CSV table of C-alpha atoms and ligand atoms in Angstrom, one decimal:
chain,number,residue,atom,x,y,z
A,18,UNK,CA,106.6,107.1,84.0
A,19,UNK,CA,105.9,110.4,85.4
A,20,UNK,CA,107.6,111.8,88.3
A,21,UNK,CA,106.7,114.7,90.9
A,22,UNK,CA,109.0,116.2,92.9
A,23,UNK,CA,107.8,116.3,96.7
A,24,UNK,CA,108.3,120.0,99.0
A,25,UNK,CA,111.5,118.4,100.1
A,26,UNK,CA,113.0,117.9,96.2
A,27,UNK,CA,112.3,113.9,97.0
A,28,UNK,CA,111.7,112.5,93.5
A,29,UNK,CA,108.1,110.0,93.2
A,30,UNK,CA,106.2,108.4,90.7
A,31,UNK,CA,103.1,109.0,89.6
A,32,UNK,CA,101.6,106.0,89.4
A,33,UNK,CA,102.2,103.4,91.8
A,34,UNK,CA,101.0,99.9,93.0
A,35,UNK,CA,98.5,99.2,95.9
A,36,UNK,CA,98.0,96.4,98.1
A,37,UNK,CA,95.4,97.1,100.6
A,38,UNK,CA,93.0,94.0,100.5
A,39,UNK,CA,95.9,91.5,98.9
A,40,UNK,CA,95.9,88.4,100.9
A,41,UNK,CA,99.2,88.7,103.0
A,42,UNK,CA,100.2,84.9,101.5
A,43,UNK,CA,99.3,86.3,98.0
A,44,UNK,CA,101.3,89.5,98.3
A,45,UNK,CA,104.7,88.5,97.2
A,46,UNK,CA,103.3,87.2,93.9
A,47,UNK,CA,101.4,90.1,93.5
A,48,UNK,CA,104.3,92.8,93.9
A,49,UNK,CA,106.7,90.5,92.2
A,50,UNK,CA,104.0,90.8,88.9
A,51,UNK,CA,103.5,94.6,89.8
A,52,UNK,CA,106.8,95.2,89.6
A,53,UNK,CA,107.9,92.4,86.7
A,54,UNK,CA,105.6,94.8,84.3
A,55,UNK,CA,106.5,97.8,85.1
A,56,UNK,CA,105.6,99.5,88.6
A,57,UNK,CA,108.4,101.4,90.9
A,58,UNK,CA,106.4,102.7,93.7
A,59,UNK,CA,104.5,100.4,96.2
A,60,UNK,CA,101.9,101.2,99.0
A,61,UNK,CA,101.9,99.2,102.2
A,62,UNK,CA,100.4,99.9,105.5
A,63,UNK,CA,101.3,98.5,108.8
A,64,UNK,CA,97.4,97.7,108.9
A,65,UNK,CA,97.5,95.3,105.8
A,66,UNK,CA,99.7,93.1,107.2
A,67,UNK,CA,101.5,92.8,104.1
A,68,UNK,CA,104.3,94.5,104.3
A,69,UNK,CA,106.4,91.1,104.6
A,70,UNK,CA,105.5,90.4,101.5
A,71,UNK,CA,106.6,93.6,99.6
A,72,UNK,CA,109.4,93.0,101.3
A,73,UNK,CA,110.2,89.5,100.2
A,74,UNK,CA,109.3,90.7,96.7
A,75,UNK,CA,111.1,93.8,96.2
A,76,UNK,CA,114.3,91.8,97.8
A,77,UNK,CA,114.0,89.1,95.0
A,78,UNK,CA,112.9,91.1,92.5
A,79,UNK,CA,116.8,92.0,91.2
A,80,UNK,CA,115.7,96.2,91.0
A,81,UNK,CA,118.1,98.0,92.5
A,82,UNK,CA,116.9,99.3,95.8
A,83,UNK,CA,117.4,103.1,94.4
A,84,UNK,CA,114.6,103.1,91.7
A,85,UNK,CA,111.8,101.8,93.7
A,86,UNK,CA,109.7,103.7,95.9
A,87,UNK,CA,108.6,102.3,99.3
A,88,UNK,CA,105.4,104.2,100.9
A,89,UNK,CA,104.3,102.2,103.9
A,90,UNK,CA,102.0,103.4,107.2
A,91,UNK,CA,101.8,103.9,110.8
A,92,UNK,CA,98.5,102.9,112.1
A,93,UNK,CA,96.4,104.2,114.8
A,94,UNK,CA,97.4,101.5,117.5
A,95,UNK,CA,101.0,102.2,116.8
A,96,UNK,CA,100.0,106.2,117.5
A,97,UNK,CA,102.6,108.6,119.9
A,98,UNK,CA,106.0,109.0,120.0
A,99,UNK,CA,107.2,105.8,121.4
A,100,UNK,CA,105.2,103.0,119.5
A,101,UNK,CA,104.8,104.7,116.7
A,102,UNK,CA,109.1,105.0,117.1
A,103,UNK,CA,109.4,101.3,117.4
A,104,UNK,CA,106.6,100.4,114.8
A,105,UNK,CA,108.9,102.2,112.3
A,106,UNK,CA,111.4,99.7,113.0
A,107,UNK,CA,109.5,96.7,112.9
A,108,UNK,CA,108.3,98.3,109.5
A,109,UNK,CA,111.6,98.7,108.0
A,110,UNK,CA,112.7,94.7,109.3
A,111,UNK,CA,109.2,93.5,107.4
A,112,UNK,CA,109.8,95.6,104.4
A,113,UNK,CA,113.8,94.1,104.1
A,114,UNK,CA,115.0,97.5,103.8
A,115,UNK,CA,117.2,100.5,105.0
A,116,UNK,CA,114.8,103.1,104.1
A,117,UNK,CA,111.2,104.1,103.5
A,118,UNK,CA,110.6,106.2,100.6
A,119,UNK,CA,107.0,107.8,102.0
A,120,UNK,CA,106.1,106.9,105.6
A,121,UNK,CA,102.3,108.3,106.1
A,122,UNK,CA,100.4,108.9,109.0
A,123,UNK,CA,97.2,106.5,108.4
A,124,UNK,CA,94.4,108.1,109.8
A,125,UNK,CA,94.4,111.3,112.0
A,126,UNK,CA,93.3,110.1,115.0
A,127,UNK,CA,94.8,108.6,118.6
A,128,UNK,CA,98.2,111.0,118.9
A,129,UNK,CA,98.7,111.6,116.1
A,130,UNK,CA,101.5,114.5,117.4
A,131,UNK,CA,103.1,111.8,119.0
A,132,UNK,CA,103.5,110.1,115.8
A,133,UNK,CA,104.5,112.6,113.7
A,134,UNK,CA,107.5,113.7,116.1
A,135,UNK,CA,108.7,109.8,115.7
A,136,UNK,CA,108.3,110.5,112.3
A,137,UNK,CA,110.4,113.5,112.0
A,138,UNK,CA,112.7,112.0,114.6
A,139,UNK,CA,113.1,108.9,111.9
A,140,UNK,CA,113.3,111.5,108.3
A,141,UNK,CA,116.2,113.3,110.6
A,142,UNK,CA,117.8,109.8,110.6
A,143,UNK,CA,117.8,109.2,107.4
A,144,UNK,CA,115.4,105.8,108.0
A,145,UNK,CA,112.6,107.9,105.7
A,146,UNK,CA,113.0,109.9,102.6
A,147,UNK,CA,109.6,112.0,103.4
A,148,UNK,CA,107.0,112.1,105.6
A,149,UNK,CA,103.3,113.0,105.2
A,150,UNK,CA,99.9,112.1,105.8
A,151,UNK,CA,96.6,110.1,105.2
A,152,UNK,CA,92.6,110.8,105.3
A,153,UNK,CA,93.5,114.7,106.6
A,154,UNK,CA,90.7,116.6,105.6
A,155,UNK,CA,91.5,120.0,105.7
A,156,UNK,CA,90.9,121.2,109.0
A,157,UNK,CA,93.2,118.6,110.0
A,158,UNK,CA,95.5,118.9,107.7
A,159,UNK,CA,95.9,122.6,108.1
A,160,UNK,CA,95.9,122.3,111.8
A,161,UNK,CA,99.3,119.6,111.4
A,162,UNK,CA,101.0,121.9,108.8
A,163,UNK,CA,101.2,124.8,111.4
A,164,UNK,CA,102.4,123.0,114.7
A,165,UNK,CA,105.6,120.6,112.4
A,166,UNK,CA,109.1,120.7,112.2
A,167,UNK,CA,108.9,118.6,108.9
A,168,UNK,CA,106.0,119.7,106.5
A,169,UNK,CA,103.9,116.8,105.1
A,170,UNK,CA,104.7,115.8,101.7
A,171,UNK,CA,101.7,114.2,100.6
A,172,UNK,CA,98.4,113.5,101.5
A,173,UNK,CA,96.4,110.6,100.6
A,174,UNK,CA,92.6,110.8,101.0
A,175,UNK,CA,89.8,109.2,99.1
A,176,UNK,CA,89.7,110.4,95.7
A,177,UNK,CA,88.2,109.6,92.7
A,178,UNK,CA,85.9,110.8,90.0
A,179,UNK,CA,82.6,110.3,91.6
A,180,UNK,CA,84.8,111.8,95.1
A,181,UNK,CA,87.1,114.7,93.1
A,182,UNK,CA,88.7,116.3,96.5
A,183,UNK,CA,88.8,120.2,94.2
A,184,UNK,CA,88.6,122.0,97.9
A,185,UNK,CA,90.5,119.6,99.6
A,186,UNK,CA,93.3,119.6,96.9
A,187,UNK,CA,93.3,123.2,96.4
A,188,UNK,CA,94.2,123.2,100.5
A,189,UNK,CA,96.7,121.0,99.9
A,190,UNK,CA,98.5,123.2,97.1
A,191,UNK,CA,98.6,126.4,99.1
A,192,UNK,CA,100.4,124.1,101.9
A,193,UNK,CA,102.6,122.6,99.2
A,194,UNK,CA,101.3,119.0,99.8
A,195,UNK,CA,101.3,116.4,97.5
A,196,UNK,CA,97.6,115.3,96.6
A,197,UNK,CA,97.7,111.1,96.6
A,198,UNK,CA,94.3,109.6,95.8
A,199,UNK,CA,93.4,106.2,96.8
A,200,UNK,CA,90.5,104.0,95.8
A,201,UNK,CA,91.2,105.9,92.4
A,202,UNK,CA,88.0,103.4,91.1
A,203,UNK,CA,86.1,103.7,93.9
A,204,UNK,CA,87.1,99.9,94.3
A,205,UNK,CA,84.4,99.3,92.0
A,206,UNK,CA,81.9,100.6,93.4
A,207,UNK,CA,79.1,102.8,91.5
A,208,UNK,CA,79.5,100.8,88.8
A,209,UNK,CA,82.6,102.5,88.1
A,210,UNK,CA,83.8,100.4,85.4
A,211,UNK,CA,80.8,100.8,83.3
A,212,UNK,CA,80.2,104.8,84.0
A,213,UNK,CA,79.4,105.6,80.8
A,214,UNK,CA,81.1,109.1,80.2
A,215,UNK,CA,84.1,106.8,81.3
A,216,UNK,CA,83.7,104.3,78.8
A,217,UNK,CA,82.7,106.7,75.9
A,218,UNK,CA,85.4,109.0,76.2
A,219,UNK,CA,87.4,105.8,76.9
A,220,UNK,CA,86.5,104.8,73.3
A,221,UNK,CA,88.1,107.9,71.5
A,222,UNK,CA,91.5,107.1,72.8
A,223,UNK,CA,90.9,103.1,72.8
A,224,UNK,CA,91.4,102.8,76.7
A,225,UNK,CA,89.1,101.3,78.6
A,226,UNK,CA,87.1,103.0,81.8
A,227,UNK,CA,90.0,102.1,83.8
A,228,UNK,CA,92.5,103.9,82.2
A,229,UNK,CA,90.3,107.1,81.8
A,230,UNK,CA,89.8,107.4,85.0
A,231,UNK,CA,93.5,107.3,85.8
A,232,UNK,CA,94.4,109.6,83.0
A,233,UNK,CA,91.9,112.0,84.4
A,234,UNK,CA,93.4,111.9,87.7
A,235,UNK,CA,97.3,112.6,87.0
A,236,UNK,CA,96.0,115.3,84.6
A,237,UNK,CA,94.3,116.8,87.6
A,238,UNK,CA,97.8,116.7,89.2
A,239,UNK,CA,97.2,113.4,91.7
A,240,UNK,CA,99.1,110.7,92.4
A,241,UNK,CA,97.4,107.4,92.1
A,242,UNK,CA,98.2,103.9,93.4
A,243,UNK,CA,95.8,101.8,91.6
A,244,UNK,CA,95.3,97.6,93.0
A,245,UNK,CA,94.8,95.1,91.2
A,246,UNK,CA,95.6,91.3,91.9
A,247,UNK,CA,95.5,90.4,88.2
A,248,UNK,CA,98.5,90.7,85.8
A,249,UNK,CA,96.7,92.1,83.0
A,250,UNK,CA,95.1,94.8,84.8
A,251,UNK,CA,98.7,95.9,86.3
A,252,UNK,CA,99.4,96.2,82.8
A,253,UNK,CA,96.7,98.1,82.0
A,254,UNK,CA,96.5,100.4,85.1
A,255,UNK,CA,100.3,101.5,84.3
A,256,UNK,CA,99.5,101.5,80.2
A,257,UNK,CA,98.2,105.7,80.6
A,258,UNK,CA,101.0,107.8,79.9
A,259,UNK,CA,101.0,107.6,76.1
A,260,UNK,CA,97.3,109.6,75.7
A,261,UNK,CA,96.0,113.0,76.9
A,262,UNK,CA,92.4,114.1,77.8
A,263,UNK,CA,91.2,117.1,75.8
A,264,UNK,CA,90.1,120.1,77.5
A,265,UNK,CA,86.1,119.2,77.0
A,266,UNK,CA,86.8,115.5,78.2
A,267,UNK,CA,88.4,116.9,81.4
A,268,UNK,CA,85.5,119.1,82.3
A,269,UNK,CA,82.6,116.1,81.2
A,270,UNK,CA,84.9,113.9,83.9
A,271,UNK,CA,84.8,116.9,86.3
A,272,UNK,CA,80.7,116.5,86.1
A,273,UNK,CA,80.8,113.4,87.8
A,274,UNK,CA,81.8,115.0,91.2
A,275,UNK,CA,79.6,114.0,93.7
A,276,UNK,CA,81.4,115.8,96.1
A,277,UNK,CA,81.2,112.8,98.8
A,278,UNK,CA,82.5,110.1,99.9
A,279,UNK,CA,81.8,106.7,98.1
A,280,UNK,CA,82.4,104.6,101.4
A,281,UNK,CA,82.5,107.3,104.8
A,282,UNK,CA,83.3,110.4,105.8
A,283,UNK,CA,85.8,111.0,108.5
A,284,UNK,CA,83.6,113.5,110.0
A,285,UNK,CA,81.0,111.1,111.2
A,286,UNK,CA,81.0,110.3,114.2
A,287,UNK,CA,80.5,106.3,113.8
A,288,UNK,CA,83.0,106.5,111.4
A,289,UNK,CA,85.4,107.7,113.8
A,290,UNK,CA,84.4,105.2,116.1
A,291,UNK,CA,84.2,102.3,113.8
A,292,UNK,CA,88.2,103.3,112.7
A,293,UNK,CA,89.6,104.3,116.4
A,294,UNK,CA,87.6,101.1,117.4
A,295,UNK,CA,90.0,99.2,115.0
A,296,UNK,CA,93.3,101.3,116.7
A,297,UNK,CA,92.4,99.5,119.8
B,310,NAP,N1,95.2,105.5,103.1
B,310,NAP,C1,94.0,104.8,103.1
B,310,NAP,O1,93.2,104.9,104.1
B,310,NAP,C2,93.7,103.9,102.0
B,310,NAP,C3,92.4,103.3,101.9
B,310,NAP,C4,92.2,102.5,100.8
B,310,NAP,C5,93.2,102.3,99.8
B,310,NAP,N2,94.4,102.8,100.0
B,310,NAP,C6,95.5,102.6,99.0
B,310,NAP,O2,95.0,102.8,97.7
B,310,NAP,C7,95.2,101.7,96.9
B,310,NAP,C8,94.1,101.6,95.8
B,310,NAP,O3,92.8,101.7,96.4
B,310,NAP,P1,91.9,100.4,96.6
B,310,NAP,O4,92.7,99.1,96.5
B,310,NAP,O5,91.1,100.6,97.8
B,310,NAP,O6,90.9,100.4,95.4
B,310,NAP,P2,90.9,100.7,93.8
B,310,NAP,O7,92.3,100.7,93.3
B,310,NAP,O8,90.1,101.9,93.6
B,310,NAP,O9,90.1,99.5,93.2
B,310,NAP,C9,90.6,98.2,93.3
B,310,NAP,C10,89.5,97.3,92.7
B,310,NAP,O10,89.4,97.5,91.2
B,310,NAP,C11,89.7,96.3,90.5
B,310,NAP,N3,90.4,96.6,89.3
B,310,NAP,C12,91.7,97.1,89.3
B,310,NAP,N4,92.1,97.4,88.0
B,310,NAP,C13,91.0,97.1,87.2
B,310,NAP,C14,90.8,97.2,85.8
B,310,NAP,N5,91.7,97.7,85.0
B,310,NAP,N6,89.6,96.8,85.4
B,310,NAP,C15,88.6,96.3,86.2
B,310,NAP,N7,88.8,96.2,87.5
B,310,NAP,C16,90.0,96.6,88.1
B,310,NAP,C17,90.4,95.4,91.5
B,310,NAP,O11,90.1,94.0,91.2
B,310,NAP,P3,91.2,92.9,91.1
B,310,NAP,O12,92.2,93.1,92.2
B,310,NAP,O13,90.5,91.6,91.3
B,310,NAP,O14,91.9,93.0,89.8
B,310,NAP,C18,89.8,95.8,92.8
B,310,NAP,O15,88.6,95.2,93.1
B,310,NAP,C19,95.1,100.6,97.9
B,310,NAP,O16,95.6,99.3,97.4
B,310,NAP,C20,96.0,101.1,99.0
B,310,NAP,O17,97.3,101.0,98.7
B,310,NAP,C21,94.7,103.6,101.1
């Protein structure tokens, strides 16, 4: 495993395990596999309503507390100082622990200031390693980096190789934010796992589309948290650290940019009020 070292010298791996869309009765198994083959760092959200279950797996899965990485997420109904306060709680009781590795802001909207004073007031406390941020497109994410106590650590936005983020992540270095991708296959869509530059290039180091695609990402300087419900694909997802991409396969990856979103942009307006909608 990789590591990168966060603005606040907190240590975390570059590859972790996802569980957006895993069944909340199906979660334990699947965190108990993830972390059976191999994974250290997990990502919850309040809004998956999963968290339970990374809890009961991480508590019965006989890893010391210490080398696993927790990354879990307020969402926009628990925004402002007060809920979001007690909805860090209720997170740490569901996730069985003393600590949160990576608490994240989920989506910049409601008050999200409110939220992100809780948050401080929490990493103070010792309840959170670091603190940072999700879907902050720049303007945002600029905005939140000049008015904080605490700087964000990392951002996670949408990011992929059809969705490459090169402006957004070249704002994050200068405010010495972690870039996090999620969806790192676009959840499938596209036809990701049968691009063909993916597969090809694939071919040359025997890894399959998947693993290209991942490979591409941390040698961009990403974190990814790939999901996958299946055993063999955990395996396969963490299986990337033992190739590197050549120079020319980097920039034939890089051509795939689309330079938008594969499933919304946050600065549409019925996107905004499809998500707040769901923060009701
Ligand atoms: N902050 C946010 O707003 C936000 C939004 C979305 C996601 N996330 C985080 O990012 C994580 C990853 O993103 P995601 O879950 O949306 O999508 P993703 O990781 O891009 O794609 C997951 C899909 O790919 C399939 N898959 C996984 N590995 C595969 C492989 N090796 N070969 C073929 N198919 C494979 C999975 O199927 P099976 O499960 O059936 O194997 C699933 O359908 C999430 O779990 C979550 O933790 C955060």
């Amino acid at each position: 495993m990789e590591f990168v070292t966060l603005n606040n010298g907190v240590k975390m791996p570059m590859l972790g395990y996802g569980v957006y869309q895993v069944d909340p009765a199906e979660c334990e198994r699947c965190v108990a596999d993830a972390i059976s083959v191999g994974y250290r760092s997990i990502d919850t959200a309040q809004a998956y309503y999963n968290e339970e279950g990374v809890g009961a797996a991480v508590a019965k899965s006989g890893v010391p507390r210490e080398e696993l990485f927790l990354t879990t997420k307020v969402w926009i109904s628990n925004a402002g100082y007060e809920k979001a306060r007690a909805s860090i709680d209720e997170s740490l009781r569901k996730l069985k622990t003393d600590y949160i590795d990576l608490l994240l802001i989920h989506q910049p909207f409601n008050d999200y200031y409110g939220t992100y004073r809780a948050m401080e007031e929490a990493y103070q406390a010792g309840k959170v390693r670091a603190i940072g941020v999700s879907n902050f497109y720049p303007d945002r994410l600029i905005d939140l980096c000049r008015f904080v106590e605490v700087p964000p650590a990392v951002n996670q936005v949408e990011t992929h190789v059809f969705q490459q983020q090169a402006k957004a992540h070249e704002i994050m270095q200068k405010y010495g934010v972690q870039h996090e991708s999620w969806g790192p296959f676009a959840e499938g869509r596209k036809d990701f796992f049968h691009n063909p530059v993916l597969t090809e290039i694939g071919a040359k180091y025997g890894k399959s589309s998947a693993q290209t695609a991942l490979r591409f990402l941390l040698q961009s300087g990403v974190v990814v948290i790939p999901k996958s419900t299946h055993r063999e694909r955990m395996e396969q997802n963490l299986d990337v650290f033992d190739f590197a991409l050549s120079d020319g396969d980097m920039a034939a990856i890089r051509g795939l940019d689309e330079g938008e979103s594969a499933f919304f942009s946050h600065y549409d307006p019925e996107t905004v009020e499809f998500l707040t909608g769901l923060g009701k």
